[in-house]
Every structure is written in structure tokens, then in C-alpha cells.
XYZ file of N, CA, C and O in Angstrom:
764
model
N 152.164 47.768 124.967
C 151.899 46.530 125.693
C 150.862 45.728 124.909
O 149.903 46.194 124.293
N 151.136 44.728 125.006
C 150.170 43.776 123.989
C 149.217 42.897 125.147
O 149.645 42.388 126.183
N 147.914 42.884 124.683
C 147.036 42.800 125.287
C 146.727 40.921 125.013
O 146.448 40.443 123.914
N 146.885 40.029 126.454
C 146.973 38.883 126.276
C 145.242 38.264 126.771
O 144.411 38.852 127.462
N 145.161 37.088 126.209
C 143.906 36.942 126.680
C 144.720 35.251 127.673
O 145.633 34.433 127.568
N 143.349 35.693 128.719
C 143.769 34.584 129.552
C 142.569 33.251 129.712
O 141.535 33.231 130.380
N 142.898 32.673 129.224
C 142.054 31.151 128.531
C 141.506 30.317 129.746
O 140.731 29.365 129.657
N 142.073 30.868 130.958
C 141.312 30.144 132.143
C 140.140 30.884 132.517
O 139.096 30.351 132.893
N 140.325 32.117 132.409
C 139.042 33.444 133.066
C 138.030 33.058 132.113
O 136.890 32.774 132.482
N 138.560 33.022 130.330
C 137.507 32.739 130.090
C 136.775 31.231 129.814
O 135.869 30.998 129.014
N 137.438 30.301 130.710
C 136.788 28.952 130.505
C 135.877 28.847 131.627
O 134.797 28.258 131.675
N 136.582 29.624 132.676
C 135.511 29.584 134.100
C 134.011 30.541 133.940
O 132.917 30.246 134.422
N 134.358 31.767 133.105
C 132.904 32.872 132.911
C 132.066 31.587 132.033
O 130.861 31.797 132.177
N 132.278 30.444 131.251
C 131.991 29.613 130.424
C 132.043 29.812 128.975
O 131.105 29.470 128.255
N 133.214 30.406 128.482
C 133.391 30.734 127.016
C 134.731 30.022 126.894
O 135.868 30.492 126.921
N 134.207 28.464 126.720
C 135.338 27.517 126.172
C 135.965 27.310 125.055
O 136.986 26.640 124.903
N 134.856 28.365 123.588
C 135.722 27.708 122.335
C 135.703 29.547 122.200
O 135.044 30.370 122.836
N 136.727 29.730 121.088
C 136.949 30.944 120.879
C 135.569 31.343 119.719
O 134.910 30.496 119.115
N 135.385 32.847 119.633
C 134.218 33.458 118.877
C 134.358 32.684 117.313
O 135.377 32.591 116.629
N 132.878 32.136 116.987
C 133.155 31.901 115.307
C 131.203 32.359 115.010
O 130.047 32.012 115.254
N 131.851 33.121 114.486
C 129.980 33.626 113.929
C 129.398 32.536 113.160
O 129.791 31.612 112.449
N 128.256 33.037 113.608
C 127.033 31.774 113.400
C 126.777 31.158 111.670
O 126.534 30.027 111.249
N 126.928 32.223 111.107
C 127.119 31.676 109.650
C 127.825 32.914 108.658
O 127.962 34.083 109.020
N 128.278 32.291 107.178
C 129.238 33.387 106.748
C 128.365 34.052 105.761
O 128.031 33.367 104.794
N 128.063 34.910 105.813
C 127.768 35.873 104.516
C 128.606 36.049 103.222
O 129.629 36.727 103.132
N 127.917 35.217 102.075
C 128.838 35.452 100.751
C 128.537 36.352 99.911
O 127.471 36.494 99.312
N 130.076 37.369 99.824
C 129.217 38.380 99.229
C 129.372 38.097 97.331
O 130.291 37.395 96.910
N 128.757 38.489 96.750
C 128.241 38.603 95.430
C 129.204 38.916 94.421
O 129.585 40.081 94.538
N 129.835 38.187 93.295
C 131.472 38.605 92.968
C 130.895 38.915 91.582
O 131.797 39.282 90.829
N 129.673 38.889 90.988
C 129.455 38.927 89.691
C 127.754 40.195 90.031
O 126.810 40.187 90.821
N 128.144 40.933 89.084
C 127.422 41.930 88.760
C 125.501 42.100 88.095
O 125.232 41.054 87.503
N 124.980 42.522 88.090
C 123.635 41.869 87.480
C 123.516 42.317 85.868
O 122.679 41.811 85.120
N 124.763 43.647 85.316
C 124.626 43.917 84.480
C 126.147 43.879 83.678
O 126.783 43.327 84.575
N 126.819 44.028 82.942
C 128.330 44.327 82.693
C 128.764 45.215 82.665
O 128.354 46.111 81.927
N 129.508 45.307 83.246
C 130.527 46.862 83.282
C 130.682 47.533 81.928
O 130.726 47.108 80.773
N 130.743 48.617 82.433
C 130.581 49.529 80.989
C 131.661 50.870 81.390
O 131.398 51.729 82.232
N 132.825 50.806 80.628
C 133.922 51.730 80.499
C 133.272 52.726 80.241
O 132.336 52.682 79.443
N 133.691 53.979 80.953
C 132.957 55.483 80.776
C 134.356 55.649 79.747
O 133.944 55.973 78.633
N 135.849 55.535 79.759
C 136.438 56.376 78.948
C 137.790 55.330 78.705
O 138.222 54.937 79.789
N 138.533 54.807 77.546
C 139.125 54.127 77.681
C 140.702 55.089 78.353
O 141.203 56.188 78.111
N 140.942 54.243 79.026
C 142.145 54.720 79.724
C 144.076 54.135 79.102
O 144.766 53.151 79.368
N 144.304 55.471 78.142
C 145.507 55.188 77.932
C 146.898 55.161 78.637
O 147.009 56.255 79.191
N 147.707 54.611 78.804
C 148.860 54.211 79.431
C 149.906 55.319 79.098
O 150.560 55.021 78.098
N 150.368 56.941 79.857
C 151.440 57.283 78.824
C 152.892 56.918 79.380
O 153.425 57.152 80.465
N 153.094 56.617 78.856
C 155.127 56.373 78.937
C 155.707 57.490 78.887
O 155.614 57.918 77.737
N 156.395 58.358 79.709
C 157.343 59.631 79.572
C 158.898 59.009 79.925
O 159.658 59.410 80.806
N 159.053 58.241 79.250
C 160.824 57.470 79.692
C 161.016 57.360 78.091
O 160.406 56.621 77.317
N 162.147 58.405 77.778
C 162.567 58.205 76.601
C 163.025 57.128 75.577
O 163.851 56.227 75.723
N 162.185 57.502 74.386
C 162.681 55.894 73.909
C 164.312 55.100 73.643
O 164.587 53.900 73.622
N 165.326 56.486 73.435
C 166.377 56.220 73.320
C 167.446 55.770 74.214
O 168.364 54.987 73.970
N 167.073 56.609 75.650
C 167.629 56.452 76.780
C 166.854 56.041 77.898
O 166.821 56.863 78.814
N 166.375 55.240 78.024
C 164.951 54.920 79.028
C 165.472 55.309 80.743
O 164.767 55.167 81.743
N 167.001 55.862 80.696
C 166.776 56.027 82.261
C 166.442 58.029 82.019
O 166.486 58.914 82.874
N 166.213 58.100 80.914
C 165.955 59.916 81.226
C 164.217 59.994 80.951
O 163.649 59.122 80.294
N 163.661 60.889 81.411
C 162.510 61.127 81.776
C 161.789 62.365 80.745
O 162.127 63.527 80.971
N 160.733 62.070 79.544
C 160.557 63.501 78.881
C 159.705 64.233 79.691
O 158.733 63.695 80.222
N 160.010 65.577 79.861
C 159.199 66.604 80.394
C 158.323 67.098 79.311
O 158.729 67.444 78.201
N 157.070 67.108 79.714
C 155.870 67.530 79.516
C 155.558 68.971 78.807
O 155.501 69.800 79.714
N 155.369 69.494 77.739
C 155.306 70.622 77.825
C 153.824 71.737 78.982
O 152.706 71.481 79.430
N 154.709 72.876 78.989
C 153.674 73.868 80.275
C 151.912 73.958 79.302
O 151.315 74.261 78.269
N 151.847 73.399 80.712
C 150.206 73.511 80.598
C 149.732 74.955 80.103
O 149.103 74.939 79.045
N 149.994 76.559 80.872
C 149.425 77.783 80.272
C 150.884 78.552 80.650
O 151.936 78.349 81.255
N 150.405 79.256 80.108
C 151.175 80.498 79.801
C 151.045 81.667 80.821
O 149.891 81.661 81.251
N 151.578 82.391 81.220
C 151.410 83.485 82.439
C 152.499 84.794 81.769
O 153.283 84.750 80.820
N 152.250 85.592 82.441
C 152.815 87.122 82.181
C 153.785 87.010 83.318
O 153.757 86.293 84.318
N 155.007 88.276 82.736
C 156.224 87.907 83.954
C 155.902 88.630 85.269
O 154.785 89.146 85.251
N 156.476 88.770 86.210
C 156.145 89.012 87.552
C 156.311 90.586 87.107
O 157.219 90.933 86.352
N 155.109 91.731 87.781
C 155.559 92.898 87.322
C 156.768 93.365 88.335
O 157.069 93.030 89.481
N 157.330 94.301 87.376
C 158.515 95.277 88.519
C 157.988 96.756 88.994
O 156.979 97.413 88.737
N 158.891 96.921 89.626
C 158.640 98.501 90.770
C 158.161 97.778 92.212
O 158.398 96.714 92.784
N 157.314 99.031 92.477
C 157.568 99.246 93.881
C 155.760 98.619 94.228
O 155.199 98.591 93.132
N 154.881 98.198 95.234
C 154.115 97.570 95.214
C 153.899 98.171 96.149
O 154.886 98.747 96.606
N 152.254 98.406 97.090
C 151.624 98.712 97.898
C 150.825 100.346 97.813
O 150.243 101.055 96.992
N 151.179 100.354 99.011
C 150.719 102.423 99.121
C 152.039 103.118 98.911
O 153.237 102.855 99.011
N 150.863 104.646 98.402
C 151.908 105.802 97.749
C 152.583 104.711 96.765
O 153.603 104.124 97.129
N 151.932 104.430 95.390
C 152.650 103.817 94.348
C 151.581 104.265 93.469
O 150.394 103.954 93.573
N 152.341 105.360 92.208
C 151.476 105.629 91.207
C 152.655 105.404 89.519
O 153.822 105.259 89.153
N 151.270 105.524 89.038
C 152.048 105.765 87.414
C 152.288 106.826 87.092
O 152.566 106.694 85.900
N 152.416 108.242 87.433
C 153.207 108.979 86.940
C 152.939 110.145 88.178
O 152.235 111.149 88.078
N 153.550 109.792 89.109
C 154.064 110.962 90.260
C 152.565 111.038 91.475
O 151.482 110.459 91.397
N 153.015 111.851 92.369
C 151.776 111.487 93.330
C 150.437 112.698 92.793
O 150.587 113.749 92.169
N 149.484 112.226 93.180
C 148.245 113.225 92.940
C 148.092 114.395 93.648
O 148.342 114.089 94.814
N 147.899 115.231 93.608
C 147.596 116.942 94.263
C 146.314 116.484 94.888
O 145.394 116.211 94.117
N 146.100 116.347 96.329
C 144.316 116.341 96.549
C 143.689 117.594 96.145
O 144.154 118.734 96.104
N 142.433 117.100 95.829
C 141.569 117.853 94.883
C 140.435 118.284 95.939
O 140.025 117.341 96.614
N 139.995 119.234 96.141
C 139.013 118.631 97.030
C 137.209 119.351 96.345
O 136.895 120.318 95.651
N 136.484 118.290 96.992
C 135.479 118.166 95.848
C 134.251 119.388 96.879
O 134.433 119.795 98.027
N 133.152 119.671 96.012
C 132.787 120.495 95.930
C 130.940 119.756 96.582
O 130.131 119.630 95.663
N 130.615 119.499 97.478
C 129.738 119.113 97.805
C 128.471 119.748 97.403
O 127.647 118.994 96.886
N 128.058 121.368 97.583
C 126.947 121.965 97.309
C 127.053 122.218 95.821
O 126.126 122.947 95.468
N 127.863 121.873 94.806
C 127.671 122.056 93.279
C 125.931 121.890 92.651
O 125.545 122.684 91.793
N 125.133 120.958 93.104
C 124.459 120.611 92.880
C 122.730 121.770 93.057
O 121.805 122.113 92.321
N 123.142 121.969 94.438
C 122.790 123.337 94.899
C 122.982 124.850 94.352
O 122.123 125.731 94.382
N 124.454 124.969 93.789
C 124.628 126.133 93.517
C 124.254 125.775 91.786
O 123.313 126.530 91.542
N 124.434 125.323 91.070
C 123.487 125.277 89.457
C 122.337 125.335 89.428
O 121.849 125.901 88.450
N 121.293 124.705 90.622
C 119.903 124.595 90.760
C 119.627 126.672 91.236
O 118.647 127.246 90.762
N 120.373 127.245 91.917
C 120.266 128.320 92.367
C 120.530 129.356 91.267
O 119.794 130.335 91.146
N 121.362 129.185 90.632
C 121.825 129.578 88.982
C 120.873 129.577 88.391
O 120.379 130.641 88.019
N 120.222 128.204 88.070
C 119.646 128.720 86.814
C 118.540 129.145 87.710
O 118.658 130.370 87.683
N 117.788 128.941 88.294
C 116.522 129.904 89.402
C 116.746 131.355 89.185
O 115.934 132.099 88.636
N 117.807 131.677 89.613
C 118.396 133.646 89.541
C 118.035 133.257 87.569
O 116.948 133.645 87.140
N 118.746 132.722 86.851
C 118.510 132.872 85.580
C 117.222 132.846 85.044
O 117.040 133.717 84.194
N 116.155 132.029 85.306
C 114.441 132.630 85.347
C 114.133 133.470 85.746
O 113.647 134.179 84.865
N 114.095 134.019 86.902
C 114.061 135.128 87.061
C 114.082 136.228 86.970
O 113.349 137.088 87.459
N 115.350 136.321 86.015
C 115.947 137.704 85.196
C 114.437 137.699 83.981
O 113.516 138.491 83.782
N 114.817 136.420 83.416
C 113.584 136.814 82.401
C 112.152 137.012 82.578
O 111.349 137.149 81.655
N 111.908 137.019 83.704
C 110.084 137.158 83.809
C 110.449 138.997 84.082
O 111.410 139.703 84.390
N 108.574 139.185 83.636
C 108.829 141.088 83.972
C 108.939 141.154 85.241
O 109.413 140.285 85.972
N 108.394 142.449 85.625
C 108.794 142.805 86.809
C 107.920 142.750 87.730
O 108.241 142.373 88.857
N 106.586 143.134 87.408
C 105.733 142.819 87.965
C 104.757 141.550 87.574
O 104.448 141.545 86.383
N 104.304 140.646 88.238
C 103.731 139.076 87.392
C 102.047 139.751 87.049
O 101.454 140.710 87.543
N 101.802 139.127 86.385
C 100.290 138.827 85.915
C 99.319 138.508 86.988
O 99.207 137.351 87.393
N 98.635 139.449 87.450
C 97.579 139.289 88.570
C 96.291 138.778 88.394
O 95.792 139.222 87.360
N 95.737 138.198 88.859
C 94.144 138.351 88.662
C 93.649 138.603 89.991
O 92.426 138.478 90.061
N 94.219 138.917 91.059
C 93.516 139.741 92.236
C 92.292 140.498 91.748
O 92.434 141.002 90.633
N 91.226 140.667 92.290
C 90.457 142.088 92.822
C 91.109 142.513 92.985
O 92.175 141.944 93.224
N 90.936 144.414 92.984
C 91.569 145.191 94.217
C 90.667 146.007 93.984
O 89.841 145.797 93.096
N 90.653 147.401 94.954
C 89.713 148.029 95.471
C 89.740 149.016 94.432
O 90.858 149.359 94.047
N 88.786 149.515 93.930
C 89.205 151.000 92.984
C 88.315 151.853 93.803
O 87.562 151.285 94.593
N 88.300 153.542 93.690
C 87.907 154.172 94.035
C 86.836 154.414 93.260
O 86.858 154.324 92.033
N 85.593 154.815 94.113
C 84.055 155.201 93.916
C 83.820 156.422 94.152
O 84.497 157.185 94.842
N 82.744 156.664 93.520
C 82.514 157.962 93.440
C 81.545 158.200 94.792
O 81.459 159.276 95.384
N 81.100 157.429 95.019
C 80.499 157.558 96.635
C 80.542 156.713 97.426
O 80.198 155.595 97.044
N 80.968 156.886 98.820
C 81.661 156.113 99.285
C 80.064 155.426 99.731
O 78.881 155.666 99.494
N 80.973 154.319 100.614
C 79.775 153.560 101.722
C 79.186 153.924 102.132
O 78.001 153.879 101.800
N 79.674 154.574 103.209
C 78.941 155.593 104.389
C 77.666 156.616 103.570
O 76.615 156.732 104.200
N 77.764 157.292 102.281
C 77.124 158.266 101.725
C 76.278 157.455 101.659
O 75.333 157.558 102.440
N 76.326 156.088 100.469
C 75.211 155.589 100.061
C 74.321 154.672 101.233
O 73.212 154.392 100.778
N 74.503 154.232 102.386
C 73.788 154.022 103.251
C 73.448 154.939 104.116
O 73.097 154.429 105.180
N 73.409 156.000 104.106
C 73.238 157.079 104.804
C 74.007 157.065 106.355
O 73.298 157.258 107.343
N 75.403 156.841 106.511
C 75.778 156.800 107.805
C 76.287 158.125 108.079
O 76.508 158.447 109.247
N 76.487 158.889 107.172
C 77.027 160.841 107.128
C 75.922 161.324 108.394
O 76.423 161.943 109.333
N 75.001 161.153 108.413
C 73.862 161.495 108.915
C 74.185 161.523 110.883
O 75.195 160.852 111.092
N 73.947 161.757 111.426
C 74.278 161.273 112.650
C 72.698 160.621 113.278
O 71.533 161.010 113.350
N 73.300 159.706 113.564
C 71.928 158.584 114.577
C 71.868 158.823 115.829
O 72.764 158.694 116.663
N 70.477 159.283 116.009
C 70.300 159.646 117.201
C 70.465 158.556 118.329
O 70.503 157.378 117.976
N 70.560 158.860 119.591
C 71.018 157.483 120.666
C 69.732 157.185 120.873
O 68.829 158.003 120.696
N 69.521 155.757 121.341
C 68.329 155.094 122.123
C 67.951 155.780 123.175
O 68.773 156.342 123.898
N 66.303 155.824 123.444
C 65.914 155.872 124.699
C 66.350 154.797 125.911
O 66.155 153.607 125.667
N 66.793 155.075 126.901
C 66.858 154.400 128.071
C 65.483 153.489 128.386
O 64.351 153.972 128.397
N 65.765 152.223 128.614
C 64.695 151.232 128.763
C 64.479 151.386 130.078
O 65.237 151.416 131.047
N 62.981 151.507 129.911
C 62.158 151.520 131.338
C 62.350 149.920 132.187
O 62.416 148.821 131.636
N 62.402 150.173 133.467
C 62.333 148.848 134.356
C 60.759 148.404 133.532
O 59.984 149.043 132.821
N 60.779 147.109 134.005
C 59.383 146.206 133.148
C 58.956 145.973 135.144
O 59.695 145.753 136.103
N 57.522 146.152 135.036
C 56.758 145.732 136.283
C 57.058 143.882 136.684
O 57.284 142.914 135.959
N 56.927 144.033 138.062
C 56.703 142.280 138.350
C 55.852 141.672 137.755
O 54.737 142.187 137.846
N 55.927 140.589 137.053
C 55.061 140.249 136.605
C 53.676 139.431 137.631
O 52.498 139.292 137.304
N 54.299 139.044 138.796
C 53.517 137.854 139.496
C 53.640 138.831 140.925
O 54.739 139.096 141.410
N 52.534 139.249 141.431
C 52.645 139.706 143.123
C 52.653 138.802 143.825
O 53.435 138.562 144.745
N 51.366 137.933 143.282
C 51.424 136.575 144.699
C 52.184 135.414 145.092
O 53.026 135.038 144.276
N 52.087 134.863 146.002
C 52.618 133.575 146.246
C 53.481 132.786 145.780
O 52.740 131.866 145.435
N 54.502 132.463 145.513
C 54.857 131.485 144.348
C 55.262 129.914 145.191
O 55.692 129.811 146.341
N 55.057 129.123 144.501
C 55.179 127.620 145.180
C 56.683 127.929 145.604
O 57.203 128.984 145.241
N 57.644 126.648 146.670
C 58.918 126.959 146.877
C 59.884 126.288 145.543
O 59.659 125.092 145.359
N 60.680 126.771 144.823
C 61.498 125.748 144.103
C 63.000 126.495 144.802
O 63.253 127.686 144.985
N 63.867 125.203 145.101
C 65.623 125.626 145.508
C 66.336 126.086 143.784
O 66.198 125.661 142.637
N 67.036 127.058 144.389
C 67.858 127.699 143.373
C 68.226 126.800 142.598
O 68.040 126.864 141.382
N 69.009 125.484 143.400
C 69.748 124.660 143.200
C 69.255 123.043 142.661
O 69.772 122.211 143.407
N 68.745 122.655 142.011
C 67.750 121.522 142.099
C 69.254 120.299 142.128
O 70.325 120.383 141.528
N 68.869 119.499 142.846
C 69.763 118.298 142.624
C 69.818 117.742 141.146
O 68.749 117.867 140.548
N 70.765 117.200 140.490
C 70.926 117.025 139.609
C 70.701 115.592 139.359
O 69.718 115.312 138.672
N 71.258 114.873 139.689
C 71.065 113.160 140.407
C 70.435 112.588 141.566
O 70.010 113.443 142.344
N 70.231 111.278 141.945
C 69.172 110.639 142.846
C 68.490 110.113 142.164
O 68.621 110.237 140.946
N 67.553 109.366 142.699
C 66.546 109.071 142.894
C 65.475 109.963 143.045
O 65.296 110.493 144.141
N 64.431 110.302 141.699
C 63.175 111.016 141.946
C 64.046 112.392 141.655
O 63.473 113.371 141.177
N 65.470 112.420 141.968
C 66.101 114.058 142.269
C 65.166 115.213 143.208
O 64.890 116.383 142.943
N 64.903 114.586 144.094
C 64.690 114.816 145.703
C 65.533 115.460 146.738
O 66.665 115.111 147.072
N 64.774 116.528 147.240
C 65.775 116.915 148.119
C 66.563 115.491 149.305
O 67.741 115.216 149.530
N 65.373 114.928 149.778
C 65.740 113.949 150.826
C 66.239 112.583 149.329
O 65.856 112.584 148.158
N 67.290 111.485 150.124
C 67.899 110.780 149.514
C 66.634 109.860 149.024
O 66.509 109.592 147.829
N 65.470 109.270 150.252
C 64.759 108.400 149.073
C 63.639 108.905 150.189
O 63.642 109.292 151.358
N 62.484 108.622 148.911
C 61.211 109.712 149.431
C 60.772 108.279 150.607
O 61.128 107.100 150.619
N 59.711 109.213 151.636
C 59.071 108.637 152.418
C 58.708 107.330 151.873
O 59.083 107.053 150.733
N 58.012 106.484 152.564
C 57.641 104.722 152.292
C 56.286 105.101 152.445
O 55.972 105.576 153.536
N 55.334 104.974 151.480
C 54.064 104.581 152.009
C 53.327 103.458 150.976
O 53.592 102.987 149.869
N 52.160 103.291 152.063
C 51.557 101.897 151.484
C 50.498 102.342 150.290
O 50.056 103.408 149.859
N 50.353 101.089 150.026
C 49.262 101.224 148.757
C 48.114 101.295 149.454
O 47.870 100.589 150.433
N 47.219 102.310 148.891
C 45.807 101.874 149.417
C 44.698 100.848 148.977
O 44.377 100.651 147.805
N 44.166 100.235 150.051
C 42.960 99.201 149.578
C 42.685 99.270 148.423
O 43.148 100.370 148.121
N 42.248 98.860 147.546
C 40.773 99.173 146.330
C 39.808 98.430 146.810
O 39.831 97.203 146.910
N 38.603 99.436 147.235
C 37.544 98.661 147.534
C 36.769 98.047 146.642
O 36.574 98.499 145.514
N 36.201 96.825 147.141
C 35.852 95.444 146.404
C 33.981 95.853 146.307
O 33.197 95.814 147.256
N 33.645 96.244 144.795
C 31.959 96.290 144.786
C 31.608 95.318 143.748
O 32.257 94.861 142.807
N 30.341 95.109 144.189
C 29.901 93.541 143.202
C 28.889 94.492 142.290
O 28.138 95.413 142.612
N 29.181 93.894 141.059
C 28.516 94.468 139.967
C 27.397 93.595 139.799
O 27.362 92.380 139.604
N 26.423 94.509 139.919
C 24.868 93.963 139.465
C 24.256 94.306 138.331
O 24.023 95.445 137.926
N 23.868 92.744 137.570
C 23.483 92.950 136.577
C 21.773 92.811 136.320
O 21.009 92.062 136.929
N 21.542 93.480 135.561
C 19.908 94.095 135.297
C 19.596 93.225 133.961
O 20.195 92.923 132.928
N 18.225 92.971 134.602
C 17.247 92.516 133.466
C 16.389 93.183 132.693
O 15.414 93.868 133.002
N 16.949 92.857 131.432
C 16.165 93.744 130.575
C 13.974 93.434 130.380
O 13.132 93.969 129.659
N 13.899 92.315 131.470
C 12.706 91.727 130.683
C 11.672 91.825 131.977
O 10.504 91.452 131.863
């Protein structure tokens, strides 16, 4: 549907002359510098010169190898299928263990010590400190006398550990300060 304009709607909204922009912009037909050909561009003709309605073909741009033959994808080998092999994970382990047993063989039999060890003496411990001997047992210790008969102030087994003062009662009695009595110092003449 072709879209009509209706020349009364827009004479009444008040758009009596049709749109003409306010002024024309000229654009610029000449350059500020001269053109400068990057590569001259030759014309080729492939319409034979003898027969101009036949067309020369081009010789091939590259060269390619022919499409290979056989069979393509999986299970496809060059000379028959493979036997699985199956591989040997601890190899690495068992040569390191090899040659180990193979050091081994060659060291002596017993290694080179430098331990101490105990040799036998011609007298033992016991002789030379005299423990052969038998030690007679201790006397039984006498009870020790009281030391204190009289009186003793009271102290609890138990003394509080914390508090205030660490007092049996939570906070000691309140008492007042006493007066300081007020004496006037008299001073003496020496004369």
C-alpha cells in the first residue's frame, strides 16, 4: 500500500509549503592534495585473440596431491591390526629395586661401626664401689617432740583466696577515723 499524504490535514496543522531545508551544504569535489596511485592497475583480456567468442583459461594456481585411496576412519592400519601390548606401570620401581638388591650384594656383611660397646672388665661395678658388701638397714626415725605447747593464735585451714582484705567476712567492719588532737606549738626564747 502506498502511503498518500493528504494536503488538507497538513494545511490545517499549518504546514502549507512542502519541507525544503534551510540551506544546502556543498560538499567539496576537489581534494587538498592529489591522488596518488598505490599500484597501476592493468586491464587483462582472457577472450582469445583469434576467436574472441572463446574464453582462455587461466592456468591452476597450485598444485595438490591426488585424493588418497583405501579405507578411512577407525580400525585402519598400514600393515594389519596391532596385538595390544600392555604396558608395564611399576618398571620404574622394579630397576630402582634391582639395582638396590645389586648394592647390596657388594657391601660386606657386616658395615663399619663406630658404636661403643660394652667390653668386659676385670672388675665389675658393684666390686669397685663396694656394693658386694651388704648395707646395713637404717635405724627407724624417732617421732620429733611438739615443738610449741602453748596457745597458738586461730588461723582457718582454709584461708580465702580472693576478696577484699581476703577476710573471712565479705567487707570488714566500717569504722571512723579518729580525731587528731589539735596542740599549739610554743615557741621559746632563746634571750
Amino acid at each position: 500500500m502506498v502511503r498518500k499524504e493528504n494536503r488538507e490535514t497538513q494545511i490545517v496543522a499549518g504546514n502549507e509549503k512542502a519541507f525544503k531545508p534551510v540551506r544546502h551544504v556543498r560538499q567539496p569535489t576537489n581534494a587538498a592534495y592529489e591522488h596518488m596511485k598505490d599500484f597501476e592497475h592493468v586491464q587483462k583480456n582472457y577472450r582469445d585473440e583469434e576467436n574472441n567468442r572463446e574464453v582462455m583459461i587461466a592456468p591452476r594456481n597450485f598444485l595438490v596431491n591426488p585424493p588418497k585411496q583405501g579405507r578411512v576412519g577407525k580400525n585402519t592400519f598400514f600393515s594389519g591390526a596391532i596385538s595390544y601390548m600392555e604396558s608395564d606401570f611399576d618398571r620404574p620401581k622394579k630397576i630402582a629395586k634391582r639395582e638396590r638388591l645389586a648394592g647390596e650384594a657388594l657391601m660386606q656383611d657386616k658395615p663399619f661401626s663406630q658404636k661403643v660397646k660394652q667390653t668386659h672388665l676385670f672388675n665389675s661395678l658393684k666390686d669397685v664401689i663396694g656394693e658386694d658388701v651388704p648395707i646395713p638397714a637404717r635405724e627407724p626415725s624417732k617421732p620429733r617432740p611438739i615443738a610449741m605447747e602453748h596457745d597458738k593464735p586461730f588461723k582457718p585451714s582454709h584461708p580465702p583466696r580472693v576478696g577484699i582484705n581476703k577476710t573471712l567476712a565479705p567487707f570488714p567492719h566500717y569504722m571512723e577515723d579518729p580525731k587528731k588532737p589539735l596542740t599549739r606549738k610554743i615557741e621559746e626564747d632563746d634571750g
